[in-house]
């Protein structure tokens, strides 16, 4: 189920930090790794989890991949969560 994957993906504080950084604008792995006390390969692994959960997009630009937040992925999460707020 997409939701359980997305919820598991955002359960990790490093991945939440990456999402908060990407919310400010597109970034590369190196740019994202600069703000975390983990290795660049670890950041890549965290991004893969977020990609697989549909929460981020990756676009190749030359030899780099630029990551952005996936609005569609968060819309699905919001729609699911919203059912608990309706009266």
Coordinates of C-alpha atoms in Angstrom, one line a residue, residues 54-57 68-75:
X54 CA 6.3 8.6 -4.3
X55 CA 7.2 11.6 -2.2
X56 CA 10.0 13.0 -4.3
X57 CA 10.9 13.2 -8.0
X68 CA 12.1 17.9 -5.9
X69 CA 9.1 17.2 -3.7
X70 CA 6.3 15.3 -5.4
X71 CA 3.1 17.3 -4.9
X72 CA 1.1 14.3 -6.2
X73 CA 2.6 12.0 -3.6
X74 CA 1.8 14.5 -0.8
X75 CA -1.7 15.1 -2.2

